[in-house]
Short mmCIF file of C-alpha atoms and ligand atoms in Angstrom, two decimals:
data_model
loop_
_atom_site.label_atom_id
_atom_site.label_comp_id
_atom_site.label_asym_id
_atom_site.label_seq_id
_atom_site.Cartn_x
_atom_site.Cartn_y
_atom_site.Cartn_z
CA MET A 1 35.31 -60.55 34.33
CA ILE A 2 35.52 -60.74 37.93
CA PRO A 3 35.99 -64.70 38.89
CA THR A 4 33.24 -66.54 41.05
CA PRO A 5 34.58 -66.82 44.69
CA PRO A 6 34.86 -70.57 45.14
CA ASP A 7 32.14 -72.11 47.13
CA TRP A 8 34.19 -72.56 50.40
CA ALA A 9 31.68 -74.77 52.67
CA ALA A 10 31.49 -77.29 50.02
CA LEU A 11 34.80 -77.61 49.40
CA ARG A 12 35.27 -78.26 53.62
CA ALA A 13 33.36 -80.80 53.36
CA ASP A 14 35.54 -82.83 50.48
CA PHE A 15 37.96 -83.08 53.75
CA PRO A 16 36.15 -86.34 55.91
CA ILE A 17 38.92 -86.03 58.29
CA LEU A 18 37.79 -82.04 59.51
CA ASP A 19 33.91 -83.78 60.53
CA GLN A 20 34.77 -84.63 63.88
CA HIS A 21 34.75 -83.80 67.51
CA VAL A 22 37.58 -83.94 69.87
CA HIS A 23 37.95 -83.67 73.44
CA GLY A 24 34.25 -83.53 72.92
CA GLN A 25 34.63 -80.19 71.25
CA PRO A 26 34.25 -79.97 67.14
CA LEU A 27 37.88 -79.94 65.65
CA ILE A 28 39.63 -76.60 64.71
CA TYR A 29 42.24 -77.81 62.49
CA PHE A 30 44.72 -74.78 63.06
CA ASP A 31 48.09 -76.63 61.78
CA ASN A 32 48.24 -76.22 58.13
CA ALA A 33 51.53 -75.13 58.37
CA ALA A 34 52.72 -78.33 59.93
CA THR A 35 50.60 -80.44 57.40
CA SER A 36 47.75 -80.22 55.58
CA GLN A 37 44.84 -82.41 55.37
CA LYS A 38 43.48 -84.25 52.66
CA PRO A 39 40.81 -84.21 50.49
CA ARG A 40 38.94 -87.67 49.98
CA VAL A 41 39.85 -88.03 45.81
CA VAL A 42 43.53 -87.83 47.09
CA ILE A 43 42.59 -90.90 49.48
CA GLU A 44 40.15 -92.42 46.82
CA ALA A 45 43.17 -91.80 44.48
CA LEU A 46 45.58 -93.31 46.67
CA ARG A 47 43.53 -96.80 47.45
CA HIS A 48 42.25 -97.02 43.76
CA TYR A 49 46.44 -97.34 43.40
CA TYR A 50 47.13 -100.10 45.85
CA GLU A 51 43.82 -101.59 45.03
CA ARG A 52 44.11 -101.86 40.98
CA ASP A 53 47.34 -100.48 39.88
CA ASN A 54 50.13 -101.36 42.26
CA ALA A 55 53.55 -102.52 40.81
CA ASN A 56 57.46 -101.21 40.62
CA VAL A 57 58.20 -98.28 37.71
CA HIS A 58 60.22 -98.33 35.09
CA ARG A 59 61.43 -101.74 35.25
CA GLY A 60 58.45 -104.19 33.97
CA ILE A 61 57.76 -104.79 30.95
CA HIS A 62 53.70 -105.93 32.04
CA GLU A 63 50.39 -104.39 32.52
CA LEU A 64 50.54 -103.49 35.89
CA SER A 65 54.07 -101.85 35.67
CA ASN A 66 53.25 -99.70 32.30
CA ARG A 67 50.22 -98.34 34.69
CA SER A 68 52.62 -97.29 37.66
CA THR A 69 55.14 -96.10 35.31
CA THR A 70 52.46 -94.07 33.22
CA ALA A 71 50.99 -92.56 36.32
CA PHE A 72 54.36 -92.07 38.14
CA GLU A 73 55.48 -89.86 34.93
CA ALA A 74 52.19 -88.11 34.63
CA ALA A 75 52.80 -86.59 37.77
CA ARG A 76 56.04 -85.28 36.86
CA ALA A 77 54.40 -83.19 33.94
CA ARG A 78 51.76 -82.37 36.29
CA ALA A 79 54.40 -80.94 38.95
CA ALA A 80 56.70 -78.95 36.04
CA GLN A 81 53.08 -77.87 35.11
CA PHE A 82 52.11 -77.00 38.93
CA ILE A 83 54.88 -74.13 38.95
CA ASN A 84 55.49 -73.57 35.43
CA ALA A 85 58.64 -75.34 34.75
CA ARG A 86 59.57 -75.96 31.37
CA SER A 87 60.14 -79.43 30.97
CA ALA A 88 59.29 -82.69 33.05
CA ASP A 89 62.71 -83.39 33.14
CA GLU A 90 63.55 -80.47 35.45
CA ILE A 91 61.15 -82.40 38.04
CA ILE A 92 62.73 -84.46 40.92
CA PHE A 93 60.85 -86.57 43.10
CA THR A 94 62.00 -86.38 46.91
CA ARG A 95 60.86 -86.63 50.40
CA GLY A 96 59.61 -83.56 50.81
CA THR A 97 61.33 -80.04 51.44
CA THR A 98 64.12 -81.39 53.37
CA GLU A 99 65.12 -84.03 51.02
CA GLY A 100 65.25 -81.37 48.44
CA VAL A 101 67.49 -79.10 49.94
CA ASN A 102 69.70 -81.62 51.07
CA LEU A 103 70.03 -82.52 47.65
CA VAL A 104 71.37 -79.31 46.33
CA ALA A 105 73.21 -78.69 49.36
CA SER A 106 75.58 -82.39 48.64
CA SER A 107 75.09 -82.71 44.61
CA TRP A 108 75.41 -79.45 43.25
CA GLY A 109 77.10 -77.56 46.76
CA LEU A 110 80.09 -80.00 46.56
CA LYS A 111 80.79 -79.76 43.02
CA HIS A 112 80.72 -75.51 43.32
CA LEU A 113 81.83 -74.53 46.58
CA GLN A 114 84.85 -74.31 48.00
CA ARG A 115 86.86 -72.38 51.24
CA GLY A 116 86.30 -68.91 51.25
CA ASP A 117 82.86 -68.80 49.46
CA THR A 118 79.75 -67.68 50.61
CA ILE A 119 76.73 -69.94 51.45
CA LEU A 120 74.04 -66.88 52.12
CA LEU A 121 71.02 -67.71 53.47
CA THR A 122 68.32 -65.60 55.60
CA GLU A 123 67.63 -65.36 59.02
CA MET A 124 64.33 -66.43 59.00
CA GLU A 125 64.73 -69.93 57.76
CA HIS A 126 63.73 -73.20 58.25
CA HIS A 127 66.32 -75.91 60.20
CA SER A 128 66.20 -77.78 56.88
CA ASN A 129 67.97 -74.78 55.05
CA ILE A 130 70.29 -74.39 57.51
CA VAL A 131 71.69 -77.22 58.44
CA PRO A 132 72.35 -79.54 55.21
CA TRP A 133 74.52 -75.44 54.39
CA GLN A 134 76.27 -75.67 57.72
CA LEU A 135 77.05 -79.56 56.91
CA LEU A 136 78.19 -78.19 53.19
CA ALA A 137 80.21 -75.41 54.78
CA GLU A 138 82.24 -77.83 57.26
CA ARG A 139 83.01 -80.11 54.39
CA THR A 140 84.22 -77.92 51.75
CA GLY A 141 85.86 -74.68 53.87
CA ALA A 142 82.62 -72.23 52.66
CA LYS A 143 80.90 -70.18 54.75
CA VAL A 144 77.30 -69.17 56.12
CA ALA A 145 76.01 -65.92 56.17
CA TYR A 146 72.60 -64.47 57.23
CA LEU A 147 70.46 -61.94 55.60
CA PRO A 148 68.82 -60.56 58.69
CA VAL A 149 65.56 -60.14 60.17
CA SER A 150 64.01 -56.61 61.28
CA GLY A 151 61.76 -56.41 64.45
CA ASP A 152 59.03 -58.34 65.85
CA GLU A 153 57.38 -58.16 62.50
CA GLY A 154 60.25 -60.43 61.06
CA LEU A 155 60.41 -58.62 57.00
CA LEU A 156 63.62 -59.12 55.64
CA ASP A 157 65.96 -55.68 55.67
CA LEU A 158 66.60 -55.01 52.47
CA SER A 159 68.48 -52.00 52.99
CA ARG A 160 71.23 -54.66 53.29
CA VAL A 161 70.53 -56.66 50.54
CA ASP A 162 74.01 -55.01 48.71
CA GLU A 163 76.03 -55.74 51.65
CA PHE A 164 75.43 -59.22 51.91
CA LEU A 165 74.73 -60.24 48.19
CA THR A 166 78.22 -59.67 47.01
CA ARG A 167 80.77 -61.31 44.49
CA GLY A 168 81.93 -64.14 47.01
CA VAL A 169 78.29 -65.38 47.61
CA LYS A 170 78.06 -68.48 45.41
CA ILE A 171 74.12 -69.39 46.22
CA LEU A 172 71.29 -67.65 48.08
CA SER A 173 68.69 -70.05 49.39
CA LEU A 174 65.81 -68.88 50.57
CA VAL A 175 62.54 -69.38 51.85
CA HIS A 176 59.49 -67.58 49.85
CA ILE A 177 56.94 -68.10 52.95
CA SER A 178 58.33 -68.27 56.30
CA ASN A 179 56.62 -70.98 58.86
CA SER A 180 56.91 -69.02 61.86
CA LEU A 181 56.02 -65.59 60.92
CA GLY A 182 54.20 -65.44 57.64
CA THR A 183 56.01 -62.89 56.11
CA VAL A 184 55.79 -63.43 52.11
CA ASN A 185 59.51 -62.37 50.76
CA PRO A 186 60.18 -60.93 47.37
CA VAL A 187 61.72 -63.87 45.99
CA ALA A 188 61.69 -62.72 42.08
CA ASN A 189 63.08 -59.32 43.41
CA LEU A 190 66.25 -61.38 45.13
CA CYS A 191 66.70 -64.17 42.52
CA ALA A 192 67.21 -61.55 39.72
CA ARG A 193 69.40 -58.97 41.88
CA ALA A 194 71.59 -62.78 42.63
CA ARG A 195 71.32 -63.56 39.03
CA LYS A 196 73.14 -60.28 37.86
CA LEU A 197 75.89 -61.54 40.30
CA GLY A 198 76.15 -65.06 38.99
CA VAL A 199 74.76 -65.69 42.20
CA VAL A 200 72.58 -69.36 42.11
CA THR A 201 69.05 -69.31 44.05
CA LEU A 202 67.28 -71.97 45.54
CA VAL A 203 63.38 -70.95 47.23
CA ASP A 204 62.24 -73.01 49.89
CA ALA A 205 58.49 -73.01 48.85
CA ALA A 206 57.60 -75.47 51.76
CA GLN A 207 55.08 -72.87 52.47
CA SER A 208 54.11 -71.21 49.41
CA ALA A 209 53.63 -73.98 46.25
CA GLY A 210 49.76 -75.01 48.05
CA HIS A 211 48.88 -71.37 49.23
CA CYS A 212 49.81 -69.01 46.57
CA PRO A 213 50.84 -69.12 42.55
CA VAL A 214 54.35 -70.15 42.09
CA ASP A 215 56.00 -69.71 38.61
CA VAL A 216 59.45 -71.02 39.08
CA GLN A 217 60.06 -68.50 35.59
CA GLN A 218 58.58 -65.41 36.51
CA ILE A 219 60.53 -65.85 39.89
CA GLY A 220 64.27 -66.63 38.42
CA CYS A 221 65.33 -69.38 40.58
CA ASP A 222 67.45 -71.75 39.95
CA PHE A 223 66.23 -74.44 42.30
CA LEU A 224 63.07 -74.69 44.22
CA ALA A 225 61.37 -76.57 46.81
CA PHE A 226 58.51 -78.08 47.87
CA SER A 227 56.71 -80.82 50.37
CA GLY A 228 52.96 -82.61 49.21
CA HIS A 229 51.98 -83.15 52.30
CA LYS A 230 51.65 -79.10 52.71
CA ILE A 231 49.37 -79.06 49.44
CA CYS A 232 46.46 -81.83 50.68
CA GLY A 233 49.21 -84.64 48.62
CA PRO A 234 50.05 -87.32 50.84
CA THR A 235 53.48 -87.54 53.31
CA GLY A 236 56.89 -88.79 52.12
CA ILE A 237 57.03 -86.92 48.68
CA GLY A 238 58.12 -83.73 47.57
CA VAL A 239 59.54 -81.73 44.68
CA LEU A 240 62.66 -80.69 43.39
CA TYR A 241 63.21 -77.85 40.45
CA GLY A 242 65.98 -77.60 38.97
CA ARG A 243 66.83 -75.86 36.22
CA ALA A 244 67.96 -77.92 33.51
CA GLU A 245 71.40 -76.71 32.69
CA LEU A 246 72.27 -77.05 36.17
CA LEU A 247 70.80 -80.43 36.81
CA GLU A 248 72.50 -82.03 33.75
CA ALA A 249 76.16 -80.75 34.99
CA MET A 250 75.49 -82.20 38.47
CA PRO A 251 76.78 -85.57 39.82
CA PRO A 252 74.32 -88.41 41.57
CA TYR A 253 73.21 -87.48 45.04
CA GLN A 254 72.73 -91.03 45.79
CA GLY A 255 73.65 -94.27 43.82
CA GLY A 256 71.49 -97.49 43.52
CA GLY A 257 69.24 -98.86 41.01
CA GLU A 258 67.46 -96.80 38.77
CA MET A 259 69.28 -94.14 38.17
CA ILE A 260 71.96 -95.69 35.97
CA LEU A 261 72.42 -96.60 32.15
CA SER A 262 74.93 -99.16 32.21
CA VAL A 263 77.33 -100.35 35.11
CA GLU A 264 80.61 -102.36 35.11
CA TYR A 265 82.92 -103.89 37.94
CA SER A 266 85.11 -100.88 36.84
CA GLY A 267 82.56 -97.99 37.52
CA THR A 268 78.88 -96.69 35.76
CA ARG A 269 77.18 -94.47 33.33
CA PHE A 270 74.50 -92.36 34.65
CA LYS A 271 70.94 -91.77 33.50
CA PRO A 272 70.44 -88.00 32.40
CA ALA A 273 68.08 -85.79 35.04
CA PRO A 274 66.29 -86.37 36.60
CA HIS A 275 66.42 -89.91 37.30
CA ARG A 276 70.16 -89.62 37.60
CA PHE A 277 68.93 -88.22 41.14
CA GLU A 278 66.50 -90.89 41.70
CA ALA A 279 67.93 -94.28 43.08
CA GLY A 280 66.07 -97.14 44.32
CA THR A 281 62.60 -98.15 43.96
CA PRO A 282 60.49 -94.62 44.15
CA ASP A 283 57.52 -93.28 46.62
CA ILE A 284 55.47 -94.35 43.68
CA SER A 285 51.50 -93.97 45.11
CA GLY A 286 53.25 -90.40 46.43
CA PRO A 287 53.39 -89.08 42.68
CA ILE A 288 50.16 -90.27 41.84
CA GLY A 289 48.45 -88.64 45.13
CA LEU A 290 49.92 -86.17 44.74
CA HIS A 291 49.43 -85.21 40.84
CA VAL A 292 45.05 -85.97 42.07
CA ALA A 293 46.01 -82.62 44.90
CA MET A 294 47.62 -80.59 42.45
CA ASP A 295 44.84 -80.92 39.84
CA TYR A 296 42.39 -80.64 43.36
CA LEU A 297 44.30 -76.66 44.35
CA ASP A 298 44.20 -75.73 40.59
CA GLY A 299 40.91 -76.37 40.43
CA VAL A 300 40.15 -74.16 43.58
CA GLY A 301 42.46 -71.30 42.36
CA ARG A 302 45.94 -70.44 44.32
CA GLU A 303 44.93 -66.80 44.01
CA ALA A 304 42.15 -67.70 45.20
CA ILE A 305 43.20 -69.70 48.01
CA PHE A 306 46.09 -66.98 49.09
CA ARG A 307 43.42 -64.51 49.37
CA HIS A 308 40.96 -66.02 51.07
CA ASP A 309 44.05 -67.28 53.63
CA GLN A 310 45.54 -63.87 54.02
CA GLU A 311 41.90 -62.58 55.28
CA LEU A 312 41.97 -65.41 57.94
CA ALA A 313 44.86 -64.53 59.18
CA GLN A 314 44.57 -61.00 59.08
CA TYR A 315 41.44 -60.93 60.85
CA ALA A 316 42.93 -63.46 63.38
CA TYR A 317 45.99 -61.18 63.58
CA GLU A 318 43.59 -58.40 64.51
CA GLN A 319 41.20 -60.05 66.60
CA LEU A 320 43.63 -61.08 68.86
CA ALA A 321 45.24 -57.64 69.37
CA ALA A 322 41.91 -56.18 69.61
CA ASN A 323 40.92 -58.61 72.71
CA VAL A 324 43.94 -60.32 74.15
CA PRO A 325 45.19 -58.04 76.65
CA ASN A 326 49.72 -59.41 77.01
CA VAL A 327 49.57 -61.00 73.61
CA ARG A 328 52.75 -60.68 71.70
CA LEU A 329 52.00 -60.93 67.64
CA PHE A 330 54.98 -62.17 65.26
CA GLY A 331 55.20 -61.25 61.73
CA PRO A 332 53.97 -58.43 59.58
CA ARG A 333 51.37 -56.71 60.42
CA HIS A 334 49.91 -55.84 56.79
CA GLY A 335 50.49 -58.65 53.90
CA ARG A 336 51.25 -61.91 55.75
CA ALA A 337 50.56 -64.79 54.80
CA GLY A 338 47.51 -67.69 56.46
CA LEU A 339 49.30 -67.90 59.99
CA VAL A 340 49.49 -65.48 63.14
CA SER A 341 52.62 -66.87 65.76
CA PHE A 342 52.06 -65.21 68.62
CA LEU A 343 53.22 -65.26 72.96
CA LEU A 344 50.84 -64.66 75.64
CA LYS A 345 52.93 -62.72 78.39
CA ASP A 346 54.17 -65.26 81.01
CA VAL A 347 52.89 -68.36 79.46
CA HIS A 348 54.66 -71.14 78.14
CA ALA A 349 53.56 -71.58 74.24
CA HIS A 350 52.93 -75.47 75.17
CA ASP A 351 50.90 -74.73 77.50
CA VAL A 352 48.59 -72.62 75.11
CA VAL A 353 48.58 -75.16 72.70
CA THR A 354 48.04 -77.69 75.05
CA LEU A 355 45.00 -76.09 76.78
CA ALA A 356 43.77 -74.71 72.95
CA ASP A 357 43.63 -78.87 71.82
CA GLN A 358 41.01 -79.10 75.06
CA ALA A 359 38.74 -77.21 73.28
CA GLY A 360 39.66 -78.70 70.12
CA VAL A 361 41.69 -76.47 68.55
CA ALA A 362 44.64 -77.76 66.99
CA LEU A 363 47.94 -75.25 67.18
CA ARG A 364 51.38 -75.87 66.80
CA GLY A 365 53.96 -74.70 69.88
CA GLY A 366 57.21 -74.60 70.01
CA HIS A 367 60.34 -73.17 68.00
CA HIS A 368 58.54 -74.61 64.50
CA CYS A 369 62.35 -75.47 63.36
CA THR A 370 63.31 -72.22 63.52
CA GLN A 371 65.28 -72.03 66.64
CA PRO A 372 68.00 -69.32 65.28
CA LEU A 373 64.92 -66.92 64.35
CA MET A 374 63.14 -67.76 68.16
CA HIS A 375 66.44 -66.42 69.72
CA LYS A 376 66.94 -63.22 67.73
CA LEU A 377 63.36 -62.83 68.63
CA GLY A 378 64.25 -62.77 72.05
CA VAL A 379 62.05 -66.36 72.51
CA GLU A 380 62.18 -70.03 73.26
CA SER A 381 59.11 -70.48 71.24
CA THR A 382 55.70 -69.16 69.97
CA ALA A 383 51.63 -70.69 69.64
CA ARG A 384 51.18 -70.40 65.80
CA ALA A 385 47.59 -71.03 64.18
CA SER A 386 47.64 -71.41 60.76
CA PHE A 387 44.67 -71.70 57.87
CA TYR A 388 43.85 -73.31 55.16
CA PHE A 389 41.04 -72.64 52.40
CA TYR A 390 38.87 -75.18 54.49
CA ASN A 391 39.54 -73.37 57.97
CA THR A 392 36.53 -70.41 58.74
CA LYS A 393 36.14 -66.77 59.95
CA ALA A 394 34.07 -68.46 62.93
CA GLU A 395 36.82 -70.83 63.84
CA VAL A 396 39.19 -67.58 64.47
CA ASP A 397 36.44 -66.34 66.25
CA ARG A 398 36.14 -69.20 68.55
CA PHE A 399 40.02 -69.86 68.18
CA VAL A 400 40.03 -66.21 69.69
CA GLU A 401 37.65 -67.13 72.54
CA VAL A 402 39.45 -69.71 73.77
CA ILE A 403 42.50 -68.16 73.88
CA ARG A 404 40.96 -65.82 76.15
CA GLU A 405 39.98 -68.41 78.22
CA VAL A 406 43.80 -70.07 77.92
CA ARG A 407 44.58 -66.00 79.32
CA LYS A 408 42.27 -66.26 81.91
CA PHE A 409 43.16 -69.93 83.35
CA PHE A 410 46.87 -68.20 83.76
CA ALA A 411 45.05 -64.94 84.67
CA VAL A 412 47.76 -62.73 82.63
N1 C6P B 501 57.63 -76.52 58.51
C1 C6P B 501 56.14 -76.71 60.44
O1 C6P B 501 55.16 -76.71 61.06
P1 C6P B 501 59.41 -81.38 55.58
O2 C6P B 501 59.69 -81.88 56.71
O3 C6P B 501 60.99 -81.72 54.69
O4 C6P B 501 58.06 -81.48 54.54
O5 C6P B 501 59.47 -79.12 54.65
C2 C6P B 501 60.66 -78.45 55.60
C3 C6P B 501 59.69 -77.37 55.80
C4 C6P B 501 60.95 -76.05 54.95
N2 C6P B 501 61.03 -75.32 55.25
C5 C6P B 501 59.78 -74.83 55.79
C6 C6P B 501 59.61 -73.21 55.40
C7 C6P B 501 58.73 -75.38 56.12
O6 C6P B 501 57.56 -74.82 56.99
C8 C6P B 501 59.10 -76.69 56.22
C9 C6P B 501 58.57 -77.29 57.33
C10 C6P B 501 56.07 -77.91 59.46
O7 C6P B 501 56.12 -75.32 60.14
C11 C6P B 501 56.96 -78.23 60.35
S1 C6P B 501 58.60 -77.85 61.43
#
């Protein structure tokens, strides 16, 4: 049976922020890779929490604390279901993808890495999946290697995996969907190859978790991190999945309240995972809002979202290529996720983004926290349009028209 496609226009109406003018023009929000907008149900959930249920979790015996704790732990169970983890105990709440990677690098990394070991990344990683490993390498004497990316199409050079994925590698940490290129990496395949060699794996799902089905058992990774704010949830909350066997053997990341079984002046006994990794009062409204966001997204259907975003990106790519002379496009020609990175010859990306903003189109310009990749591509920055399910083909048409006007303005 062919599923009925979602009513995209009705879904768009769930996002109050989209209904506004910017600089006198209807807002076209194409900066979804930076952060997504929030549907009314998520905003309402946060309001309800603060108006009715706000209390600290895991501590109080009173009604409001019980309500908060129940909602907080229900969000953990929902997050496990969202990525098909085997248990809610495999879900650690973090501040976002960045903190998830840092947690693994600090806790697992300091315990397991030593001089001469290799941390394998790819050349298309976000800084949050480079810098924590470089810090760890400095502390342990391990080295960092990068699986190469080939050409402007920005695909991983899979012919070189065997050369890089060797027994000296202790962890392979790679991005699922590139935020600069839109490349979708074959993470299940690479994790399977890593597992055969006993290499631990981490998947950065910042750009995938809310855009396509993500199943940690099918991917076969040991860790996976994502951010709530990119998947219709609040800022300041993220999820780190860790396979139970690994989490149980990992030391705490931070010390403080909530993560202990007992404390004596002489030492401390820690709670099991995941609580051992959540010191102090957590973000409570964050998981509650995220729970509603995950329900909302799965109500829409992440397969349908992926198809929709892909279609918009492919359309945008082709329209830019066909109608804008002197445009340089980055990332795969086919099979890209929902974003397009580009440059106009002799025009700085920031100028493109500034003029687009005047026309009501929100883009992002810069290195997108992938500076090494930009240098590899021989540029300092790109302009980027990134889509979500509430964006429309008509908006892409208007965006292409605006980019044509920008080109004319700069006479390139
Ligand atoms: N990319 C972008 O505009 P945080 O900041 O922790 O929520 O997410 C970090 C992160 C990690 N990995 C990837 C692939 C990402 O895209 C991001 C965030 C934003 O592309 C901000 S630089």
